[in-house]
PDB file of C-alpha atoms in Angstrom:
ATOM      1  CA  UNK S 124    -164.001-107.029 -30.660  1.00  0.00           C
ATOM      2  CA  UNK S 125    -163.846-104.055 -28.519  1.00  0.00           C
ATOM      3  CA  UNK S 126    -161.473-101.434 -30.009  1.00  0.00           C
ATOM      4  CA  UNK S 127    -161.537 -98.711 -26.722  1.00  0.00           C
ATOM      5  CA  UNK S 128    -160.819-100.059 -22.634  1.00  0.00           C
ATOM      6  CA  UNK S 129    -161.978 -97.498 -20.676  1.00  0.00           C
ATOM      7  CA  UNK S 130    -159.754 -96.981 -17.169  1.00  0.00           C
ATOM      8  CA  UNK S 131    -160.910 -96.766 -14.518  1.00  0.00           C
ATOM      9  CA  UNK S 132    -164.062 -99.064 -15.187  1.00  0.00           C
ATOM     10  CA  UNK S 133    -166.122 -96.847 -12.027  1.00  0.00           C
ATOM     11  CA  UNK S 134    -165.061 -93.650 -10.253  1.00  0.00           C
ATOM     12  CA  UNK S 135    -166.451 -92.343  -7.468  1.00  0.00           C
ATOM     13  CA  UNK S 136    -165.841 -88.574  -6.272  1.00  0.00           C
ATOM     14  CA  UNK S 137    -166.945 -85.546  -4.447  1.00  0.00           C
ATOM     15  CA  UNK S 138    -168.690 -82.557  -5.863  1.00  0.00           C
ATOM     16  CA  UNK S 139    -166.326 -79.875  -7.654  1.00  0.00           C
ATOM     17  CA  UNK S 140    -163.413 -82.976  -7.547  1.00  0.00           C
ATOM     18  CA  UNK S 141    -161.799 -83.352 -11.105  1.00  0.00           C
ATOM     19  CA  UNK S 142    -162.357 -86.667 -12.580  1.00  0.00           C
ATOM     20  CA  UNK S 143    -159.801 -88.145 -15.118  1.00  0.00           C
ATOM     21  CA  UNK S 144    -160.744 -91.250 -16.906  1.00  0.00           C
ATOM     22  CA  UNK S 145    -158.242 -93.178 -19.807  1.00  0.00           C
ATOM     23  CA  UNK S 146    -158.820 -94.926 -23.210  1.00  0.00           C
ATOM     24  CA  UNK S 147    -156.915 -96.967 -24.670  1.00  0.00           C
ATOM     25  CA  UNK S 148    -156.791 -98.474 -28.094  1.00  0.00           C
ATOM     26  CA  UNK S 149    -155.356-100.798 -30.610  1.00  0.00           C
ATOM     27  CA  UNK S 150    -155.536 -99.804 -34.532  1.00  0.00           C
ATOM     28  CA  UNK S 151    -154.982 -96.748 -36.488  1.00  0.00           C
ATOM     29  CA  UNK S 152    -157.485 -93.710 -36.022  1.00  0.00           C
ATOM     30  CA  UNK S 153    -159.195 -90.928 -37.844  1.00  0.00           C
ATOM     31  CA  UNK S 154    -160.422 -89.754 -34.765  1.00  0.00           C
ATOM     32  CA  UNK S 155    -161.556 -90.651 -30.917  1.00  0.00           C
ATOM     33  CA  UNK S 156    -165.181 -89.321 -29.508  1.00  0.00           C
ATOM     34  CA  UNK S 157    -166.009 -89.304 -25.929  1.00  0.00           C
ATOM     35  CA  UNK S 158    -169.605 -89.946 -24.888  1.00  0.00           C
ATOM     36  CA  UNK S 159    -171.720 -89.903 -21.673  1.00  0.00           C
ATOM     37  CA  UNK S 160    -174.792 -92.224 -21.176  1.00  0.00           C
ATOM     38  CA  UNK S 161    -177.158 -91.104 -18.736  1.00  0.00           C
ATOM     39  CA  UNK S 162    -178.900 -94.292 -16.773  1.00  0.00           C
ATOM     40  CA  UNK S 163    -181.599 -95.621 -19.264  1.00  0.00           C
ATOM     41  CA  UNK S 164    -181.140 -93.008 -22.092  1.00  0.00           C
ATOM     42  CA  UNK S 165    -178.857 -92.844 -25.548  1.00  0.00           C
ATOM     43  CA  UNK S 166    -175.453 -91.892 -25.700  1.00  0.00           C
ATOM     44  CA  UNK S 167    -174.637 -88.073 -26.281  1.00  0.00           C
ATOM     45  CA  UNK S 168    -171.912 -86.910 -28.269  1.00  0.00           C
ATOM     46  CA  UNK S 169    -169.500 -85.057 -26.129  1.00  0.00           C
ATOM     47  CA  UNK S 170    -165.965 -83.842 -27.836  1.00  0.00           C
ATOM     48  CA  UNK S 171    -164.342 -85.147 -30.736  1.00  0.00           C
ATOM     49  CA  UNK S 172    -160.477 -84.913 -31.229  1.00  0.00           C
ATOM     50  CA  UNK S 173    -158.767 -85.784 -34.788  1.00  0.00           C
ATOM     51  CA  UNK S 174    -155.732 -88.061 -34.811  1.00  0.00           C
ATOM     52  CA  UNK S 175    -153.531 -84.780 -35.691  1.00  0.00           C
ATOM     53  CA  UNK S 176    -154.857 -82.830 -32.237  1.00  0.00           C
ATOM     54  CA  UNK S 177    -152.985 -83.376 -28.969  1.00  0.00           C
ATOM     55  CA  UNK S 178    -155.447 -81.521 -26.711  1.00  0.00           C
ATOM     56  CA  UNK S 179    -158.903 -80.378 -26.803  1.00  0.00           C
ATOM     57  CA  UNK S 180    -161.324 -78.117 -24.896  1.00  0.00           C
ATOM     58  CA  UNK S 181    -164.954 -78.229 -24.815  1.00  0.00           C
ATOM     59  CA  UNK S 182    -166.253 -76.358 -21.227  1.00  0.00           C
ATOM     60  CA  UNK S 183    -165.400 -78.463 -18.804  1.00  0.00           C
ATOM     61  CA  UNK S 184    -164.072 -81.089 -20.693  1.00  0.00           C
ATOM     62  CA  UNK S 185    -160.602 -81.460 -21.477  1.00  0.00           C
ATOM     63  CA  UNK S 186    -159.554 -84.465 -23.910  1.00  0.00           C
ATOM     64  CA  UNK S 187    -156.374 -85.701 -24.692  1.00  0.00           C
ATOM     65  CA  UNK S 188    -154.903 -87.877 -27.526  1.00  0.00           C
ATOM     66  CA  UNK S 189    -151.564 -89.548 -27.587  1.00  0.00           C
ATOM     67  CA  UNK S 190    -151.211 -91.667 -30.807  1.00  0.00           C
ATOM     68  CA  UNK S 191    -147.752 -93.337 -30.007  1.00  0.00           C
ATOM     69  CA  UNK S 192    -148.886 -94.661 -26.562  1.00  0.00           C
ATOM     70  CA  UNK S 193    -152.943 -95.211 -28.649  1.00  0.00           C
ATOM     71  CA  UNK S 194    -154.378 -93.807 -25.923  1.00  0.00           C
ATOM     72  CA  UNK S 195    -156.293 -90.982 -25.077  1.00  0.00           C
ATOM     73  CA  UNK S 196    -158.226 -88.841 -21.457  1.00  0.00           C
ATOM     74  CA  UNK S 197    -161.198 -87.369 -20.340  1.00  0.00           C
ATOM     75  CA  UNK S 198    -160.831 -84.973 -17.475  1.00  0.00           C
ATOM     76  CA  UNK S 199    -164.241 -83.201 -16.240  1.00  0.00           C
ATOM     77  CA  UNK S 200    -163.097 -80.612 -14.008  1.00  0.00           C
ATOM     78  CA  UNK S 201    -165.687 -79.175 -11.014  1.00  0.00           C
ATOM     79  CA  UNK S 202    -167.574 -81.914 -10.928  1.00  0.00           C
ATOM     80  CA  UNK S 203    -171.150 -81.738 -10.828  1.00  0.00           C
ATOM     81  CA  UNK S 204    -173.845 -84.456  -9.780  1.00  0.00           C
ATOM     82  CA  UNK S 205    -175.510 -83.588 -13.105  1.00  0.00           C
ATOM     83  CA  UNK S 206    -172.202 -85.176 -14.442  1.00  0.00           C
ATOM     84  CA  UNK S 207    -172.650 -88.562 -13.046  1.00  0.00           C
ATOM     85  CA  UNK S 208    -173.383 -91.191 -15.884  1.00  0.00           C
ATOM     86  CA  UNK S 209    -171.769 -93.643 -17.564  1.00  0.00           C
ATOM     87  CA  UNK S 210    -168.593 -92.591 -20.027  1.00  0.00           C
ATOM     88  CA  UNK S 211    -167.850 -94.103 -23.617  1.00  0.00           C
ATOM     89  CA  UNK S 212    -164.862 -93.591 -25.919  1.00  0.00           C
ATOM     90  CA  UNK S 213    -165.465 -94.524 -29.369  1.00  0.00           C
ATOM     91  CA  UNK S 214    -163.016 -94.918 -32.118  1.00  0.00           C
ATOM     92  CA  UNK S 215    -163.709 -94.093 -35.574  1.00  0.00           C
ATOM     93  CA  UNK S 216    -160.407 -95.749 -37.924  1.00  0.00           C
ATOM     94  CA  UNK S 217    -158.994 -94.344 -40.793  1.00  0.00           C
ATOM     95  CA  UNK S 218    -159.771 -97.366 -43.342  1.00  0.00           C
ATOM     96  CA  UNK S 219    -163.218 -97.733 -45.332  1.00  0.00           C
ATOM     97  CA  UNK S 220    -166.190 -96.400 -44.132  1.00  0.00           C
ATOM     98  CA  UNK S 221    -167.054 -94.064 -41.122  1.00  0.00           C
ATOM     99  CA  UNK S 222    -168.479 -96.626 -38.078  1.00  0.00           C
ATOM    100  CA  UNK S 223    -167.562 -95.993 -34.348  1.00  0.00           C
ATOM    101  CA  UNK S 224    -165.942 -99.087 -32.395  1.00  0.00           C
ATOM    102  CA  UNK S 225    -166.602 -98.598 -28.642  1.00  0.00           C
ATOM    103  CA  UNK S 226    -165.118 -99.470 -25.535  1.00  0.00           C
ATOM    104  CA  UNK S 227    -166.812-100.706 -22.264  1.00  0.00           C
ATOM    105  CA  UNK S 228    -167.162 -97.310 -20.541  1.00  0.00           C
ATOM    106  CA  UNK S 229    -166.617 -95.724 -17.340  1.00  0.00           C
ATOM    107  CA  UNK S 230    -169.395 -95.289 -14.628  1.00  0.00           C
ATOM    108  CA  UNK S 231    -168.740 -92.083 -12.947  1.00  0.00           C
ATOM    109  CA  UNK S 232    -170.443 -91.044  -9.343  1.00  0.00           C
ATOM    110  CA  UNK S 233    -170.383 -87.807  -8.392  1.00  0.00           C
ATOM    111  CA  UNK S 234    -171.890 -87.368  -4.952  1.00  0.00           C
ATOM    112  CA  UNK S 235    -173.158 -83.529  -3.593  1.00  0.00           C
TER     113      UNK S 235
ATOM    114  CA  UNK K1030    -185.371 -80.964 -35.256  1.00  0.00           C
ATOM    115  CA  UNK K1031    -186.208 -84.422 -33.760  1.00  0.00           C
ATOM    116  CA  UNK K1032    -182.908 -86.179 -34.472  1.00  0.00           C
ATOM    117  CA  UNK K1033    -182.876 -89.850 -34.164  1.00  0.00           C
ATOM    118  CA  UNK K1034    -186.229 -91.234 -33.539  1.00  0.00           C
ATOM    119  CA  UNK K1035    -186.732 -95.184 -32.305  1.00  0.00           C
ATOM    120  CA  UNK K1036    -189.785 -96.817 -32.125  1.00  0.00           C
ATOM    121  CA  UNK K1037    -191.074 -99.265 -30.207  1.00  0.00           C
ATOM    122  CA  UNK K1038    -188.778 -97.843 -26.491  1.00  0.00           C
ATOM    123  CA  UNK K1039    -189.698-101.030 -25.157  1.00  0.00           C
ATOM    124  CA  UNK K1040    -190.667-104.829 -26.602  1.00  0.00           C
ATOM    125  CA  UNK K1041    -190.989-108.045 -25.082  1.00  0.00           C
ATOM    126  CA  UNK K1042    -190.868-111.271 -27.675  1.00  0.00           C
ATOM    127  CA  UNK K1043    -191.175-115.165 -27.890  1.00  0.00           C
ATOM    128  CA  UNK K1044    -188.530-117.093 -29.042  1.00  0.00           C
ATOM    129  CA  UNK K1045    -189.136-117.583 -33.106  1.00  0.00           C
ATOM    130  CA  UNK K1046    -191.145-114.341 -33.550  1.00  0.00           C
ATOM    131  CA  UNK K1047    -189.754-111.263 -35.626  1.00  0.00           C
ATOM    132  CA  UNK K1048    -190.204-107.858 -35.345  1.00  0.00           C
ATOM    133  CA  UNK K1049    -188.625-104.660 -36.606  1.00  0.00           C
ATOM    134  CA  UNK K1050    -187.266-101.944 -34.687  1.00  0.00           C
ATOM    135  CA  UNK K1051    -187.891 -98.303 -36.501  1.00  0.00           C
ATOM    136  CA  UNK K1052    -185.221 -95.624 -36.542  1.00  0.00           C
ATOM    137  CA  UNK K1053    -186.184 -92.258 -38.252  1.00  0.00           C
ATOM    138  CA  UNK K1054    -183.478 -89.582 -38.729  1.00  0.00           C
ATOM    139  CA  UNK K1055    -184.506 -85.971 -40.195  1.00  0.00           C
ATOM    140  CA  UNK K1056    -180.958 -84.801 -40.141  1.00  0.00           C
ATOM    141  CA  UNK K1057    -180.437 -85.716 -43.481  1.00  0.00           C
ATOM    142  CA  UNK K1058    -176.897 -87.735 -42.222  1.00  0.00           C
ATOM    143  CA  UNK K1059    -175.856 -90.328 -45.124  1.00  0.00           C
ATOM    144  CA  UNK K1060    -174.225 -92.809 -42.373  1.00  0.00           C
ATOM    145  CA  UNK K1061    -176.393 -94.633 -40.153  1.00  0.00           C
ATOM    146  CA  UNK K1062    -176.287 -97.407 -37.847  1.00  0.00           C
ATOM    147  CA  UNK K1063    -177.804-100.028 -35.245  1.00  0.00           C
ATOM    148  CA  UNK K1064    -175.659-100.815 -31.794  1.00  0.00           C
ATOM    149  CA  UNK K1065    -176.286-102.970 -29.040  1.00  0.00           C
ATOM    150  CA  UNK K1066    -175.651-102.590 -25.668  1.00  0.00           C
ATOM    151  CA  UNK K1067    -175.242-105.560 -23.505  1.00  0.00           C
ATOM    152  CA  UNK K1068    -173.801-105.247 -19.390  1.00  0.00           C
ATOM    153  CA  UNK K1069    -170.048-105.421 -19.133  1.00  0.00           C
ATOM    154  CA  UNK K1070    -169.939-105.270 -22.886  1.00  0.00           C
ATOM    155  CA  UNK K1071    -170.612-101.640 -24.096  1.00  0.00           C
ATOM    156  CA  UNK K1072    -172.075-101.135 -27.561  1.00  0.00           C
ATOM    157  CA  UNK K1073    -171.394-103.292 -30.666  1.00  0.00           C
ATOM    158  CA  UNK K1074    -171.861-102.641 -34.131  1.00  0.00           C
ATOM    159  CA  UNK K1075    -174.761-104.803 -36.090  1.00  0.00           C
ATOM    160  CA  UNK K1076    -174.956-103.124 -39.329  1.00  0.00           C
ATOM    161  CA  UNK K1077    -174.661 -99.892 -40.779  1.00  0.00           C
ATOM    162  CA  UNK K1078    -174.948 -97.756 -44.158  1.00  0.00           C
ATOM    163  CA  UNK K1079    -173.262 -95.127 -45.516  1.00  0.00           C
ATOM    164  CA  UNK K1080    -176.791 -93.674 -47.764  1.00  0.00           C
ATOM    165  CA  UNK K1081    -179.760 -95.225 -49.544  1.00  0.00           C
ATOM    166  CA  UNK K1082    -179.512 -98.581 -51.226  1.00  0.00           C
ATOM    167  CA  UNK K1083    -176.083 -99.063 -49.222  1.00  0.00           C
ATOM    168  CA  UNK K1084    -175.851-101.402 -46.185  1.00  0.00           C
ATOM    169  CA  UNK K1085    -173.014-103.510 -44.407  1.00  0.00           C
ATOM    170  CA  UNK K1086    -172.858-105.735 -41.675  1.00  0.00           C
ATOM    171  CA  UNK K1087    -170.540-104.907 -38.598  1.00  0.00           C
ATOM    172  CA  UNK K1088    -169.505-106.972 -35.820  1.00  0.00           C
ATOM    173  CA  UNK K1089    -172.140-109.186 -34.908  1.00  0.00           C
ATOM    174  CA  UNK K1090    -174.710-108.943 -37.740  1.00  0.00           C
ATOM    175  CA  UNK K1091    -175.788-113.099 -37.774  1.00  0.00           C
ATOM    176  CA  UNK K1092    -179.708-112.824 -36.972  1.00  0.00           C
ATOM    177  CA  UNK K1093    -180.537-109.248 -38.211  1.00  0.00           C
ATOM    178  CA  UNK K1094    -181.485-107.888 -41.178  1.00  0.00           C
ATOM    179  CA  UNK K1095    -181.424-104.348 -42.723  1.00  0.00           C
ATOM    180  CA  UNK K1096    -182.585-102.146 -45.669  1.00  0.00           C
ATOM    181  CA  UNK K1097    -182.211 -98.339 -46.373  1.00  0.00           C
ATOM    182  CA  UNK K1098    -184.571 -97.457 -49.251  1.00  0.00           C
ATOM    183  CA  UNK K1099    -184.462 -93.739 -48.100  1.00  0.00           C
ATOM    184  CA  UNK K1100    -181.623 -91.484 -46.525  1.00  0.00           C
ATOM    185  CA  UNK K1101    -184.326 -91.029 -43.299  1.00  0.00           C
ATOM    186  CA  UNK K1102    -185.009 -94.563 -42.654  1.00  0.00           C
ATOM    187  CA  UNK K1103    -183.131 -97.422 -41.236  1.00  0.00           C
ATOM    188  CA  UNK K1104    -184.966-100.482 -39.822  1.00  0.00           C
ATOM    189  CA  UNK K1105    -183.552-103.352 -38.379  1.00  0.00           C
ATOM    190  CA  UNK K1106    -185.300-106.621 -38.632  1.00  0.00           C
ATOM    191  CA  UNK K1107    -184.900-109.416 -36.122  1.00  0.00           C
ATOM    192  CA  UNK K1108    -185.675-112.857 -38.562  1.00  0.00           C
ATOM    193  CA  UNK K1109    -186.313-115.567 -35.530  1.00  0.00           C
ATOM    194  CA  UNK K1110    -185.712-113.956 -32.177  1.00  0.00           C
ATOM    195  CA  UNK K1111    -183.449-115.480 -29.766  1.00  0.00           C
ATOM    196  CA  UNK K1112    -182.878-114.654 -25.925  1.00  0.00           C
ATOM    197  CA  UNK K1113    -179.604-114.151 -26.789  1.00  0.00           C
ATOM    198  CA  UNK K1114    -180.957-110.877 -28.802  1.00  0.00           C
ATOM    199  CA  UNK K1115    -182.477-109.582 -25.077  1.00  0.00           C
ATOM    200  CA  UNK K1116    -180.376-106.325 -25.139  1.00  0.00           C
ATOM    201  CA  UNK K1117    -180.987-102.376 -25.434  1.00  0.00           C
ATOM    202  CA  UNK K1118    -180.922-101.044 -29.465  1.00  0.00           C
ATOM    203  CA  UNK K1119    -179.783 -98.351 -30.416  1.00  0.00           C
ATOM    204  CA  UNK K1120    -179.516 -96.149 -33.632  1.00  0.00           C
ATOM    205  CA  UNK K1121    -177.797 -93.562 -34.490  1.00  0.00           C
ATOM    206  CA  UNK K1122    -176.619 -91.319 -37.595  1.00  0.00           C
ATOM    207  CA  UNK K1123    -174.087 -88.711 -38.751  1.00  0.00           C
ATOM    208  CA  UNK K1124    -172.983 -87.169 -41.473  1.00  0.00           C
ATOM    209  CA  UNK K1125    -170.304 -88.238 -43.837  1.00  0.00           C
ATOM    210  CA  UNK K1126    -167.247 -88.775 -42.185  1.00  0.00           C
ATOM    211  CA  UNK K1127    -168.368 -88.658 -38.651  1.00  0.00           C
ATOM    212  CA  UNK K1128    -166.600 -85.587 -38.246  1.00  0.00           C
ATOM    213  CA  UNK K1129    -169.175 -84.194 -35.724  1.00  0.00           C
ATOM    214  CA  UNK K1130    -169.660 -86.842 -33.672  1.00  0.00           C
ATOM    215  CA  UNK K1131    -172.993 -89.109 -34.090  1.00  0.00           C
ATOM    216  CA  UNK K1132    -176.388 -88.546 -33.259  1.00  0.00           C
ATOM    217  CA  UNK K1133    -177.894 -91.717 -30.571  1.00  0.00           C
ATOM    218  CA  UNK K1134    -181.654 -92.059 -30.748  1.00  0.00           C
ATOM    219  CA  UNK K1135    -183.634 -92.857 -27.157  1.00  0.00           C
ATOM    220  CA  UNK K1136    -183.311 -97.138 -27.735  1.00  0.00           C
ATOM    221  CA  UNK K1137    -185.130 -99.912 -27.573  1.00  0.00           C
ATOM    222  CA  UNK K1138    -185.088-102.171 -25.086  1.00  0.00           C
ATOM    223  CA  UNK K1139    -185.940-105.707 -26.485  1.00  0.00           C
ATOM    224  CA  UNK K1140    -186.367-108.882 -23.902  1.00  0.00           C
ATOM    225  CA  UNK K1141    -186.790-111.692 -26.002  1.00  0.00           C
ATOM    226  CA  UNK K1142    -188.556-114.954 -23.604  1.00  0.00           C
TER     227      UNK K1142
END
């Protein structure tokens, strides 16, 4: 079962607009990753942020983790079109062995 | 470095044949693992290992088989394909822990007929 839900599923924005998108999950975490999926390619490894971490900066890429409320953001600030692309938070938990669980992602637009 | 390489990027199948996707990784990353990625459903876990000689299953292993004889290989065999196994592949690897985040190869998109 899918451990992440992605909010807002799609986004659609203007060129140097911020874009915010939300995970949320359900079990215990060592850690959350945040993805982006280009149409018809792999998945590339954006920021990672440890289940101790609040905040994280990476560029433009600001990622937040609340562990009460299991939930976490992804705000890309001055949006580019080069930043449209699909969105993926992953979950890695803090039991056994290291796999990612992933949630449905979020299809960002970012028009010129 | 080439990272994750998957070979074939695309493959079209009967019903009953099998096949085996490749997936190369010169990273020297003990975990590795096979995802698929259906619409709507983002990507689920078939099976993964954490080094050579070591393999699980994950969440929807029934119809695929895996081996990992060497800490660079990781192939993924499909035993009787099904159209339900139509769906993009993908591999990927990291080092212990997953600390750094994982490395995705290209895919492979399978349609199975």
């Amino acid at each position: 079962s899918q451990q992440g839900e992605e909010d807002p599923q799609a986004l659609s924005i203007q060129e140097g607009e911020n874009a915010t998108m939300n995970c949320s999950y359900k079990t215990s975490i060592n850690n959350l990753q945040w993805y982006r999926q280009n149409s018809g390619r792999g998945l590339v490894h954006l920021i990672l942020i440890r289940s101790n971490e609040r905040e994280k900066h990476s560029g433009r890429l600001r990622v937040t983790l609340d562990t009460s409320k299991k939930s976490s953001s992804l705000l890309i600030t001055a949006s580019r079109a080069a930043d449209t692309a699909s969105y993926f938070c992953a979950t890695e938990g803090d039991s056994g062995y290291s796999t990612l669980t992933f949630g449905k992602g979020t299809m960002l637009l970012v028009s010129p | 470095n080439a990272g994750v390489t998957q070979t074939p990027k695309f493959q079209v199948l009967k019903t009953g044949q099998s096949m085996t996707l490749q997936c190369a990784q010169d990273m020297n990353h003990e975990y590795m693992s096979w995802y698929r990625q259906d619409p709507g459903m983002g990507l689920r876990l078939i099976h993964y290992s954490v080094g050579a000689g070591i393999t699980d299953q994950g969440e929807v292993p029934n119809g695929y088989n895996v081996s990992r004889s060497t800490t660079e290989d990781f192939p993924l065999r499909l035993l009787s394909a099904a159209p339900s196994q139509t769906s993009v592949y993908f591999c990927a690897s990291s080092v212990q822990g997953g600390s750094y985040g994982y490395t995705f190869g290209s895919g492979t998109r399978l349609t199975v007929v």
